[in-house]
mmCIF file of C-alpha atoms in Angstrom:
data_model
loop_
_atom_site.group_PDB
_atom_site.id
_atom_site.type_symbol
_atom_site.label_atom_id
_atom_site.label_comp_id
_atom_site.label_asym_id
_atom_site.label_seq_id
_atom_site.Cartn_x
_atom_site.Cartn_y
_atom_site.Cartn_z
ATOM 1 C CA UNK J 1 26.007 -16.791 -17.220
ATOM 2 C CA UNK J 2 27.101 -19.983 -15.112
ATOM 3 C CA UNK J 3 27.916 -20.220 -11.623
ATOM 4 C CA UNK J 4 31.595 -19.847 -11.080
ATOM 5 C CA UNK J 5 33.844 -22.377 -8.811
ATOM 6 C CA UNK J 6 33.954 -19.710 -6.302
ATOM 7 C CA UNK J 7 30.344 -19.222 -5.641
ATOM 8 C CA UNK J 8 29.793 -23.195 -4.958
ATOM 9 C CA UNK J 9 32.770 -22.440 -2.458
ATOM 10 C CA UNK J 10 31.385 -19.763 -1.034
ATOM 11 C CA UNK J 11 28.424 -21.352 -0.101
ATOM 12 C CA UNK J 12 29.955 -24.456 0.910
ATOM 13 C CA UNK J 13 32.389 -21.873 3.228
ATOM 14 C CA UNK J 14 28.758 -20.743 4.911
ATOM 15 C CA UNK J 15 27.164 -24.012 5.065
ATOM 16 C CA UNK J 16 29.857 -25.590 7.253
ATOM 17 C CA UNK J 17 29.718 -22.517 9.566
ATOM 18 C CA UNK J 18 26.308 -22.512 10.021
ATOM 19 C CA UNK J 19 27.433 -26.032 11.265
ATOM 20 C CA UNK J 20 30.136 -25.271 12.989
ATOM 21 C CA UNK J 21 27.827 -22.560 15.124
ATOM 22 C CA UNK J 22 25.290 -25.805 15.731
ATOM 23 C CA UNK J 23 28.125 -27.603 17.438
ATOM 24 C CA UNK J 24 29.706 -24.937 19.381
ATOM 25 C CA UNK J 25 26.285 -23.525 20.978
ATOM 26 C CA UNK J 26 23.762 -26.218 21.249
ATOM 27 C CA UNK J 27 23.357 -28.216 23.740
ATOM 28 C CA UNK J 28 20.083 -31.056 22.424
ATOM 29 C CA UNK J 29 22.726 -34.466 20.679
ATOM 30 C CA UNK J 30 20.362 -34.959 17.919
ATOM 31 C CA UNK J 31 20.638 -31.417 17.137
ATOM 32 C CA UNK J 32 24.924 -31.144 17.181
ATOM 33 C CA UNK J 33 24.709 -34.462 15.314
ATOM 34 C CA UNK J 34 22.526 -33.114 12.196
ATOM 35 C CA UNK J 35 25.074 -29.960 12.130
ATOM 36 C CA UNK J 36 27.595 -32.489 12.006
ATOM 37 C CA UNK J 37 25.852 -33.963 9.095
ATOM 38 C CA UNK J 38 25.514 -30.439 7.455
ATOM 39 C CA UNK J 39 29.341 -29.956 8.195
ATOM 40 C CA UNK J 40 29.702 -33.247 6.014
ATOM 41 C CA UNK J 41 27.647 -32.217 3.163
ATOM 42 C CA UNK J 42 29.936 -28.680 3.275
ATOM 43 C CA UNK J 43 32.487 -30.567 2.507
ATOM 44 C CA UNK J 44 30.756 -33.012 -0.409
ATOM 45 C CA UNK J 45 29.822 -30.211 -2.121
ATOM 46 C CA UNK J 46 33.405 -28.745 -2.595
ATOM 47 C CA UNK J 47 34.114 -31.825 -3.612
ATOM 48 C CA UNK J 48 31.647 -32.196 -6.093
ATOM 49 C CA UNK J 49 32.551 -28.707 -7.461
ATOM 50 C CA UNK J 50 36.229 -29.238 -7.392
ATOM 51 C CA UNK J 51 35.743 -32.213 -9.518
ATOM 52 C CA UNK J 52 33.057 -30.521 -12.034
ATOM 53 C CA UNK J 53 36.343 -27.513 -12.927
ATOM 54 C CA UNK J 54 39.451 -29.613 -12.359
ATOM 55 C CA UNK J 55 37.970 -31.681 -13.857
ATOM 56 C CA UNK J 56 38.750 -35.166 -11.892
ATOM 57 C CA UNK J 57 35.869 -38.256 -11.223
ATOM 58 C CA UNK J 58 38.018 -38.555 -8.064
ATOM 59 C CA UNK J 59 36.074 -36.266 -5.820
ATOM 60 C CA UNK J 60 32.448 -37.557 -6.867
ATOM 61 C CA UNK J 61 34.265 -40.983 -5.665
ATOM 62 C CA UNK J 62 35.133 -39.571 -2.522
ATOM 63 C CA UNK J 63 31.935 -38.183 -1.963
ATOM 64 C CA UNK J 64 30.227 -41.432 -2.078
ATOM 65 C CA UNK J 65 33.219 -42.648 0.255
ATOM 66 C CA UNK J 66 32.150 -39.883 2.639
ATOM 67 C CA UNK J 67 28.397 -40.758 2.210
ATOM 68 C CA UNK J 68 29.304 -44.127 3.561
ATOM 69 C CA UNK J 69 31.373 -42.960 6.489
ATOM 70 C CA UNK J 70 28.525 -40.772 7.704
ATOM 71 C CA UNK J 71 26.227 -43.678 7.106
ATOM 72 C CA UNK J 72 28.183 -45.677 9.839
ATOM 73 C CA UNK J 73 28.829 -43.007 11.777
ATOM 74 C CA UNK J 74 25.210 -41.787 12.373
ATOM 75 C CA UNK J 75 23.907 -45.797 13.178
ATOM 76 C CA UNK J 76 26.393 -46.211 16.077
ATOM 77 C CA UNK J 77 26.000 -42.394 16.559
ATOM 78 C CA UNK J 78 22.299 -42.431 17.237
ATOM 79 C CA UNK J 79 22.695 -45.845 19.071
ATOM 80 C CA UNK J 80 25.313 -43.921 21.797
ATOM 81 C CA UNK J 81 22.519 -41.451 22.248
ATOM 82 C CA UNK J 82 19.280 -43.873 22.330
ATOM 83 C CA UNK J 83 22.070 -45.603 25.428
ATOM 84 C CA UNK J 84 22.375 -42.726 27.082
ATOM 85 C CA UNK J 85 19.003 -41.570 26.899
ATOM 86 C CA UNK J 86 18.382 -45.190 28.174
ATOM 87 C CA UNK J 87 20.110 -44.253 31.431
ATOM 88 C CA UNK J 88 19.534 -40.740 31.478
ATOM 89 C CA UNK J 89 16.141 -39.792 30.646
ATOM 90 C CA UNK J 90 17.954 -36.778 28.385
ATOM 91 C CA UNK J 91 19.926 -35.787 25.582
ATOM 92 C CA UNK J 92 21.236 -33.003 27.015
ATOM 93 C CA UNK J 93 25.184 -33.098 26.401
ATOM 94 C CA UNK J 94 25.668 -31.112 29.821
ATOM 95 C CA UNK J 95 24.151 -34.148 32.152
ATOM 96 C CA UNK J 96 26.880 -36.658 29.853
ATOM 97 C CA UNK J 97 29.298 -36.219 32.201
ATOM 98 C CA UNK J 98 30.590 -40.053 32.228
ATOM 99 C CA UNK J 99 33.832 -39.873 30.816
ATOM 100 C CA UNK J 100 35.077 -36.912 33.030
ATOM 101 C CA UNK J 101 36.721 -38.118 35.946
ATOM 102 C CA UNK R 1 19.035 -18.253 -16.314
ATOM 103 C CA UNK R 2 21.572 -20.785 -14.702
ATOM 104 C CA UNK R 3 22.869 -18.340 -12.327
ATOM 105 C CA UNK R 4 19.331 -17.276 -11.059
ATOM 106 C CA UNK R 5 18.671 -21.058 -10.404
ATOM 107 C CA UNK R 6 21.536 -20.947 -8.251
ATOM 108 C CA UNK R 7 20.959 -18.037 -6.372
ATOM 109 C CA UNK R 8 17.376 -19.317 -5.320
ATOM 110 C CA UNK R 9 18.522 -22.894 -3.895
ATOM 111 C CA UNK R 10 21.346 -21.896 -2.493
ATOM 112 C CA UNK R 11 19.271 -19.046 -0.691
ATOM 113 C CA UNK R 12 16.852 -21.994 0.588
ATOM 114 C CA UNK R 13 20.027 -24.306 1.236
ATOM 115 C CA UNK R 14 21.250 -21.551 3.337
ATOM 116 C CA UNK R 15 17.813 -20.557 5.116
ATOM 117 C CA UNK R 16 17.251 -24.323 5.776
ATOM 118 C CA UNK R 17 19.953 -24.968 7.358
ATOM 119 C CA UNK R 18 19.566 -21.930 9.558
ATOM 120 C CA UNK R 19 16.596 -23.144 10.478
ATOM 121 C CA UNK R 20 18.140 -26.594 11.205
ATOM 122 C CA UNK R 21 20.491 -25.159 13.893
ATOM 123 C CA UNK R 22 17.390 -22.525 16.117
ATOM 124 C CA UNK R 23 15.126 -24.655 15.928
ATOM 125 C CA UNK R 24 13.321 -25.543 18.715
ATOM 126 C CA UNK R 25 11.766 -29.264 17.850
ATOM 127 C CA UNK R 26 14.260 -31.598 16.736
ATOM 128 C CA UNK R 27 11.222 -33.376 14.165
ATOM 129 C CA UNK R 28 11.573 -29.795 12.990
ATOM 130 C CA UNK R 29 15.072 -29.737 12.737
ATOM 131 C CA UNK R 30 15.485 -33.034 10.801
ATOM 132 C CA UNK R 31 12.604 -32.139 7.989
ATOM 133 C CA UNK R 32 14.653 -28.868 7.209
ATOM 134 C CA UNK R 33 17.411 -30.889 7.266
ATOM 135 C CA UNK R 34 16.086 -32.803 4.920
ATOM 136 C CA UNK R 35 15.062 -29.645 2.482
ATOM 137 C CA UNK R 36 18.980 -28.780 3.224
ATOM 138 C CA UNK R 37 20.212 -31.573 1.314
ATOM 139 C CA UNK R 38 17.366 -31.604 -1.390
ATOM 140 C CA UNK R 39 18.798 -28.140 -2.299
ATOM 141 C CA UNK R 40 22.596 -29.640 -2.071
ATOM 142 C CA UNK R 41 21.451 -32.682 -4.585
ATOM 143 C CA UNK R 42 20.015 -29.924 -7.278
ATOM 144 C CA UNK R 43 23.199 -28.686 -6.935
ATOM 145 C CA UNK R 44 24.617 -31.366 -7.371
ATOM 146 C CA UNK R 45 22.885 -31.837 -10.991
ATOM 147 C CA UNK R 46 23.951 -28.548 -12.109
ATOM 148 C CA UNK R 47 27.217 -29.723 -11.414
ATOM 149 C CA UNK R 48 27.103 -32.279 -13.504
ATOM 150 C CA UNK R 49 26.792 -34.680 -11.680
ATOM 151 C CA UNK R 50 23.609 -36.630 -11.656
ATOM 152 C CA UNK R 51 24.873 -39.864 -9.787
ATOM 153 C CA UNK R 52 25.975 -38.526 -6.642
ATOM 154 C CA UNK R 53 22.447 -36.057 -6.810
ATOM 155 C CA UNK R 54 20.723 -39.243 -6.842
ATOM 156 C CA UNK R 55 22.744 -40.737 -3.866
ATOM 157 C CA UNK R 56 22.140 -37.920 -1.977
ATOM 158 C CA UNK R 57 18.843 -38.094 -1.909
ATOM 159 C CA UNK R 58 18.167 -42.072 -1.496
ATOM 160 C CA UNK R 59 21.117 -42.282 0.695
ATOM 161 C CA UNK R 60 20.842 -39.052 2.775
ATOM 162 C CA UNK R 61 17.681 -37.269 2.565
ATOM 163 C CA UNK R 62 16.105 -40.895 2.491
ATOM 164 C CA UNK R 63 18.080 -43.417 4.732
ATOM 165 C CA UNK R 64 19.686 -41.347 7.233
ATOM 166 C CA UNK R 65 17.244 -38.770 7.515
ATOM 167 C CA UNK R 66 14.457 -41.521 8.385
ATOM 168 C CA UNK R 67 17.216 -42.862 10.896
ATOM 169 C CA UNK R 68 17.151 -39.748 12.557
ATOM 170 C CA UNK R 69 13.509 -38.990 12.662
ATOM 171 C CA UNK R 70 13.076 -42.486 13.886
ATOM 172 C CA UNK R 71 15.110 -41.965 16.636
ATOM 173 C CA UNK R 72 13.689 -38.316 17.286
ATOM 174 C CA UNK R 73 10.365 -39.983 17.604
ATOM 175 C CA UNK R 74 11.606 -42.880 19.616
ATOM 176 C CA UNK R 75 12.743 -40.625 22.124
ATOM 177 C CA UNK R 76 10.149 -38.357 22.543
ATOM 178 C CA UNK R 77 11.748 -35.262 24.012
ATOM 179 C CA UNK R 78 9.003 -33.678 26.503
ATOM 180 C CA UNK R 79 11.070 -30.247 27.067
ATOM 181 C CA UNK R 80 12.163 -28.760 24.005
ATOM 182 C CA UNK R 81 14.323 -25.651 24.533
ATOM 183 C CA UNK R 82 14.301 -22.654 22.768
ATOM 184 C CA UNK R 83 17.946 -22.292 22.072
ATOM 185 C CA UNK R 84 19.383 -24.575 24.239
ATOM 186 C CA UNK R 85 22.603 -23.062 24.962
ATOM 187 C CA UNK R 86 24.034 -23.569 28.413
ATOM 188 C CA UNK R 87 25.172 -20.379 29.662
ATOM 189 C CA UNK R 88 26.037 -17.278 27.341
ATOM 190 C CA UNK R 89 29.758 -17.190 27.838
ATOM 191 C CA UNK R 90 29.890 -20.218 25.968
ATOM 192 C CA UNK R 91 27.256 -19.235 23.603
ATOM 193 C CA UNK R 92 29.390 -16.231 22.425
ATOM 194 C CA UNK R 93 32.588 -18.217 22.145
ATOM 195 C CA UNK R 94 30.813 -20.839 20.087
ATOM 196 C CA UNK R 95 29.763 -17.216 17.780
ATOM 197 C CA UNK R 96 32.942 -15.936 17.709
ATOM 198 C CA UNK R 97 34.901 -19.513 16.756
ATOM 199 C CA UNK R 98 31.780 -19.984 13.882
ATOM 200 C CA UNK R 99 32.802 -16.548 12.668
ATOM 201 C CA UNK R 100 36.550 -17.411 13.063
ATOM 202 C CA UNK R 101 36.154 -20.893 10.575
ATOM 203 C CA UNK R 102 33.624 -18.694 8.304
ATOM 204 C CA UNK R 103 36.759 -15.944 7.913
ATOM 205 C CA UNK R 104 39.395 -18.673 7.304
ATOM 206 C CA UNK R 105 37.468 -20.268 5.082
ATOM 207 C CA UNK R 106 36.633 -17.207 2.880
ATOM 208 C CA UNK R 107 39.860 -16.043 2.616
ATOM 209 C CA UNK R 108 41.226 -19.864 1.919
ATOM 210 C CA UNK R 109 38.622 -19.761 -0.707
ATOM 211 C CA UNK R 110 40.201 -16.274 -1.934
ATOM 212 C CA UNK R 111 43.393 -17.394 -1.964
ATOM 213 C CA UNK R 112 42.710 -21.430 -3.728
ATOM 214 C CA UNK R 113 42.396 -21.153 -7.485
ATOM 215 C CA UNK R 114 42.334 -20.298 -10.256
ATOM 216 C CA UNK R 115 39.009 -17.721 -10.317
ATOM 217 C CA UNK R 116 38.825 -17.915 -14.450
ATOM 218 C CA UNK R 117 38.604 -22.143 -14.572
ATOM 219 C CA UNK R 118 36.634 -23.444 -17.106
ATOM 220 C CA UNK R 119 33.602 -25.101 -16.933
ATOM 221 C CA UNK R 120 34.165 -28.377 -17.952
ATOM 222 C CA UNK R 121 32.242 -31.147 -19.823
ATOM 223 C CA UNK R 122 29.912 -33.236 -17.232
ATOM 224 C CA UNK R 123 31.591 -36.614 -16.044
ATOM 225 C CA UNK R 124 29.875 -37.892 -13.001
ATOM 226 C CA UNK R 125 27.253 -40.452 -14.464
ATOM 227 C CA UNK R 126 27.032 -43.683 -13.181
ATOM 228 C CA UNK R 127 29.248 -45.753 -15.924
ATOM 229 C CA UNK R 128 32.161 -43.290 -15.318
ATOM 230 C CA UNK R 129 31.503 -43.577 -11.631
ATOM 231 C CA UNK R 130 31.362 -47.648 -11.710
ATOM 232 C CA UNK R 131 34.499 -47.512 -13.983
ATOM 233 C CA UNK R 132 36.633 -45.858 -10.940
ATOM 234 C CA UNK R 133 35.067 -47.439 -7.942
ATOM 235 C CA UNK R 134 35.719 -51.180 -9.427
ATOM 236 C CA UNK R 135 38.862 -50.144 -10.783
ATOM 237 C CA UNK R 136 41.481 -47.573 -8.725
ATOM 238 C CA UNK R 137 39.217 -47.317 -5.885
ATOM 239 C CA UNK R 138 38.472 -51.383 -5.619
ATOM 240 C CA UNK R 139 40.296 -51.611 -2.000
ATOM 241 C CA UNK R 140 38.543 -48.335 -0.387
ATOM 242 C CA UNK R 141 35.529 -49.706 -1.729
ATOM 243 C CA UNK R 142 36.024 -52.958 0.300
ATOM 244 C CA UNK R 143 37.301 -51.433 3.176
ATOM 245 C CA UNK R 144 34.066 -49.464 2.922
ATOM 246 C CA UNK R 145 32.142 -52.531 3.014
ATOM 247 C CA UNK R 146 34.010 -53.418 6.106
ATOM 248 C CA UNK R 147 33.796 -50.595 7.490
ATOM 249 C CA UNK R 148 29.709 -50.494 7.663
ATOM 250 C CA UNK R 149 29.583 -54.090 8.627
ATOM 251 C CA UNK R 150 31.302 -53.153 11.736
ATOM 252 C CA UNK R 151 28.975 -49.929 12.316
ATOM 253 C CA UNK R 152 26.288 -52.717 12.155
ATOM 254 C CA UNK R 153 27.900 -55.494 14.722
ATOM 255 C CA UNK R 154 28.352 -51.784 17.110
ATOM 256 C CA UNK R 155 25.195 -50.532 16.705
ATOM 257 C CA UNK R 156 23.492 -54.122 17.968
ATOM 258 C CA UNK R 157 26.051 -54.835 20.562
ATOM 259 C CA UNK R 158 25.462 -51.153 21.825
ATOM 260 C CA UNK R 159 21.545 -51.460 21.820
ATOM 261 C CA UNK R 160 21.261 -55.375 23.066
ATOM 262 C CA UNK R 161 19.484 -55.316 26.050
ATOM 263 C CA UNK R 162 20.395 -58.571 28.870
ATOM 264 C CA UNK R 163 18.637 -60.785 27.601
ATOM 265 C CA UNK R 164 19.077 -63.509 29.903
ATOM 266 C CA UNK R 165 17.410 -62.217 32.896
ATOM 267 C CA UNK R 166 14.483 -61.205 30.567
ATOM 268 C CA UNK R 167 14.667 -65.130 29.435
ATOM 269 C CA UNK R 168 14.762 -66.488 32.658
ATOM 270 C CA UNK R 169 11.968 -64.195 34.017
ATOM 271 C CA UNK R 170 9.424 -65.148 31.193
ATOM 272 C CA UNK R 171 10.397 -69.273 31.825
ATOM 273 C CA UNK R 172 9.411 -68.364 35.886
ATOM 274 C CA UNK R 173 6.447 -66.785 34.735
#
């Protein structure tokens, strides 16, 4: 017996919580960026199975689109944090208070 | 056979990135990261879809994995927290909104298709994938081209240090 659709989307449904909960309760950047990452990867893998039973290339496309997007996003990502670390001495998002007014 | 295969990585997927998220060391956090999206590209493969397993793991597990370790060991943390939250009233509305998007998303996933689809016949090799990307997807491809040149001219404007008093410092010197 194969894997069915649902299973892949079940798992893909607990993967992005398990990054969801990373976001919402820590408080280290790297850390809430990487469950960011994991969100992402949630998300390619529905894709990926949505286009394996459709079936449609389209979603393997728009998983390397995605792969891209994160690639950019986690370069000026990680530079934001090696700034503030710069001026901070921390990564701690409770002491990055610089856009509150 | 096939089912059993899945049940075991997507058991480690699942216990990886668990361990991503309480982890205490970030250098910890970013290696089971790593085994997170190892899992995700065998997945990938039993999807049928061989290309995008193999961009996974040059692209994610190996680019911007080493990205973040590199920066995890650039910054040297001295005080790593066990569980960093700040405060447990936020803690346990960051629980309860996790188990909020985990109940939506199970009952979206309920609710979605058809439960009976066919498998279908594998598609996601690289000739397939090249056909679409230079063909209907030609302008997001650009735009993706674009797109990380500017996360390149960011990422060095961020990061450039003055270099003009360090210039002018050396010449005095």
């Amino acid at each position: 017996m194969k894997p069915t659709l649902e299973m892949y989307l079940i798992l893909s449904a607990v993967l992005f919580t398990i990054g969801v909960t990373g976001v919402l309760t820590r408080r280290n950047a790297l850390i809430i960026f990487m469950s960011v990452e994991l969100m992402l990867n949630a998300a390619n893998l529905t894709l990926v199975a949505y286009s394996r039973f459709l079936p449609d290339i389209s979603g393997q496309i728009f998983v390397f689109f995605v792969m891209a997007v994160a690639a950019a996003e986690v370069a000026v990502g990680l530079a934001i944090i090696v700034a503030i670390f710069r001026q901070k001495e921390s990564v701690d998002i409770d002491k990055v208070n610089l856009m509150k007014w | 056979m096939e089912l059993t295969l899945f049940a075991l990585v997507a058991l480690a997927a699942v216990a990886s990135a668990l361990m991503v998220v309480i982890g205490k060391n970030p250098v910890y956090s970013v290696l089971f990261l790593v085994t997170t999206f190892f899992c995700l590209a065998i997945l990938y493969v039993m999807l049928g879809a061989p290309f995008v397993a193999a961009l996974q793991v040059i692209v994610y597990a190996g680019a911007i994995m080493v990205l973040f370790l590199f920066v995890v060991m650039l910054l040297n943390l001295r005080h790593p927290q066990k569980w960093d939250a700040g405060g447990s009233t936020r803690r346990w509305i960051g629980f309860a909104t996790a188990a909020g998007v985990l109940l939506v998303s199970l009952a979206a996933v309920k609710g979605a298709f058809d439960p009976n689809a066919p498998l279908q016949p594998e598609m996601g090799n690289a000739e397939s994938i090249g056909m679409a990307l230079f063909t209907r997807f030609l302008l997001p491809f650009e735009i993706g081209s674009i797109l990380l040149l500017a996360a390149i001219i960011g990422v060095v404007t961020l990061l450039k240090r003055d270099n003009s008093k360090v210039a002018t410092k050396g010449g005095e010197a």
